[in-house]
Amino acid sequence: MKQFLWFIAGLVALSLVLANLGPMILLGVSVWLLYIIFKKFMKTDSTVKKVLWVVLGLIVLSITVSNLYALIGVAAAYVLYVLYKGWKSKNNDHVVGDSIQKDDDPFINFEKQWAELNKS
């Protein structure tokens, strides 16, 4: 039952990532453009060019701010990554008693259930 809930959480995280994929890409591009605009602004000595870079920076900043909800998609991608890593490690290792055993033994499920019965 617990794995089923983790699977459902993974599906929800995947749907959030897919729903926010466009805004996430646009957020990344706009942050990258802001970085380039800032570097160009710092290199420029002309006042007119500095004003133009500031205006362009404000336009790109408005695009960035309008896509801040894409951070939900970034957080969902991180949750999806953590769930994947947890799922992958659970498939390879099994806890029997106090030790971790690998998946080589075909009777690992029986031994796990037997250890749980002996605990109670």
Short mmCIF file of C-alpha atoms in Angstrom, two decimals:
data_model
loop_
_atom_site.label_atom_id
_atom_site.label_comp_id
_atom_site.label_asym_id
_atom_site.label_seq_id
_atom_site.Cartn_x
_atom_site.Cartn_y
_atom_site.Cartn_z
CA MET A 1 0.00 0.00 0.00
CA LYS A 2 2.85 2.36 0.83
CA GLN A 3 4.48 1.76 -2.55
CA PHE A 4 1.18 2.46 -4.26
CA LEU A 5 0.95 5.84 -2.52
CA TRP A 6 4.53 6.64 -3.53
CA PHE A 7 3.62 5.65 -7.09
CA ILE A 8 0.62 8.01 -7.01
CA ALA A 9 2.85 10.78 -5.62
CA GLY A 10 5.25 10.13 -8.51
CA LEU A 11 2.42 10.38 -11.03
CA VAL A 12 1.27 13.68 -9.51
CA ALA A 13 4.84 15.02 -9.59
CA LEU A 14 5.23 13.89 -13.21
CA SER A 15 2.00 15.59 -14.22
CA LEU A 16 3.13 18.81 -12.50
CA VAL A 17 6.44 18.69 -14.34
CA LEU A 18 4.74 18.12 -17.68
CA ALA A 19 2.16 20.85 -17.02
CA ASN A 20 4.88 23.37 -16.13
CA LEU A 21 7.44 22.33 -18.74
CA GLY A 22 6.86 25.35 -21.01
CA PRO A 23 7.02 27.93 -18.20
CA MET A 24 10.08 26.16 -16.78
CA ILE A 25 11.89 26.49 -20.10
CA LEU A 26 10.82 30.11 -20.44
CA LEU A 27 11.96 30.83 -16.87
CA GLY A 28 15.36 29.30 -17.57
CA VAL A 29 15.79 31.25 -20.79
CA SER A 30 14.73 34.52 -19.17
CA VAL A 31 17.11 34.05 -16.22
CA TRP A 32 19.90 33.31 -18.68
CA LEU A 33 19.02 36.45 -20.67
CA LEU A 34 19.00 38.52 -17.47
CA TYR A 35 22.50 37.27 -16.73
CA ILE A 36 23.73 38.21 -20.21
CA ILE A 37 22.04 41.61 -20.03
CA PHE A 38 23.67 42.28 -16.65
CA LYS A 39 27.10 41.34 -18.03
CA LYS A 40 26.60 43.62 -21.05
CA PHE A 41 25.37 46.42 -18.75
CA MET A 42 28.52 46.15 -16.63
CA LYS A 43 30.81 46.25 -19.71
CA THR A 44 29.17 49.31 -21.29
CA ASP A 45 30.57 52.78 -20.66
CA SER A 46 28.02 54.74 -22.67
CA THR A 47 25.05 56.18 -20.75
CA VAL A 48 22.65 55.65 -23.66
CA LYS A 49 23.62 51.99 -23.95
CA LYS A 50 23.25 51.56 -20.19
CA VAL A 51 19.74 52.96 -20.35
CA LEU A 52 18.89 50.62 -23.23
CA TRP A 53 20.26 47.63 -21.31
CA VAL A 54 18.22 48.62 -18.25
CA VAL A 55 15.04 48.89 -20.34
CA LEU A 56 15.72 45.54 -21.97
CA GLY A 57 16.51 44.07 -18.55
CA LEU A 58 13.21 45.32 -17.14
CA ILE A 59 11.32 43.73 -20.04
CA VAL A 60 13.06 40.39 -19.50
CA LEU A 61 12.58 40.73 -15.73
CA SER A 62 8.84 41.06 -16.26
CA ILE A 63 8.90 37.83 -18.27
CA THR A 64 10.85 36.17 -15.45
CA VAL A 65 8.45 37.34 -12.75
CA SER A 66 5.44 36.21 -14.75
CA ASN A 67 6.86 32.67 -14.87
CA LEU A 68 7.80 32.28 -11.22
CA TYR A 69 5.04 29.71 -10.76
CA ALA A 70 7.27 27.42 -12.83
CA LEU A 71 9.21 26.90 -9.60
CA ILE A 72 6.39 24.52 -8.67
CA GLY A 73 7.45 22.42 -11.65
CA VAL A 74 11.08 22.57 -10.58
CA ALA A 75 10.11 21.41 -7.08
CA ALA A 76 8.01 18.61 -8.60
CA ALA A 77 10.97 17.55 -10.75
CA TYR A 78 13.10 17.37 -7.60
CA VAL A 79 10.44 15.29 -5.84
CA LEU A 80 10.28 13.02 -8.87
CA TYR A 81 14.07 12.62 -8.76
CA VAL A 82 14.02 11.75 -5.04
CA LEU A 83 11.19 9.26 -5.56
CA TYR A 84 13.07 7.64 -8.45
CA LYS A 85 16.25 7.31 -6.39
CA GLY A 86 14.28 5.87 -3.46
CA TRP A 87 12.40 3.46 -5.69
CA LYS A 88 15.63 2.33 -7.36
CA SER A 89 17.39 1.67 -4.05
CA LYS A 90 14.34 -0.18 -2.65
CA ASN A 91 14.31 -2.52 -5.64
CA ASN A 92 17.97 -3.46 -5.17
CA ASP A 93 18.25 -3.78 -1.38
CA HIS A 94 15.99 -5.52 1.11
CA VAL A 95 16.13 -5.24 4.88
CA VAL A 96 15.98 -8.56 6.72
CA GLY A 97 16.23 -8.13 10.47
CA ASP A 98 19.00 -5.61 11.02
CA SER A 99 21.00 -6.36 7.87
CA ILE A 100 20.59 -5.32 4.24
CA GLN A 101 20.58 -8.15 1.73
CA LYS A 102 20.85 -7.97 -2.03
CA ASP A 103 18.25 -9.25 -4.48
CA ASP A 104 20.24 -12.42 -5.29
CA ASP A 105 18.22 -14.75 -3.03
CA PRO A 106 14.87 -15.93 -4.49
CA PHE A 107 13.47 -16.51 -1.00
CA ILE A 108 14.12 -12.95 0.21
CA ASN A 109 10.42 -12.12 0.51
CA PHE A 110 9.82 -15.19 2.70
CA GLU A 111 12.78 -14.31 4.93
CA LYS A 112 11.56 -10.75 5.26
CA GLN A 113 8.08 -11.86 6.27
CA TRP A 114 9.53 -14.43 8.67
CA ALA A 115 11.69 -11.73 10.30
CA GLU A 116 8.61 -9.52 10.68
CA LEU A 117 6.65 -12.39 12.28
CA ASN A 118 9.47 -13.08 14.73
CA LYS A 119 9.56 -9.44 15.82
CA SER A 120 5.92 -9.46 16.96
#
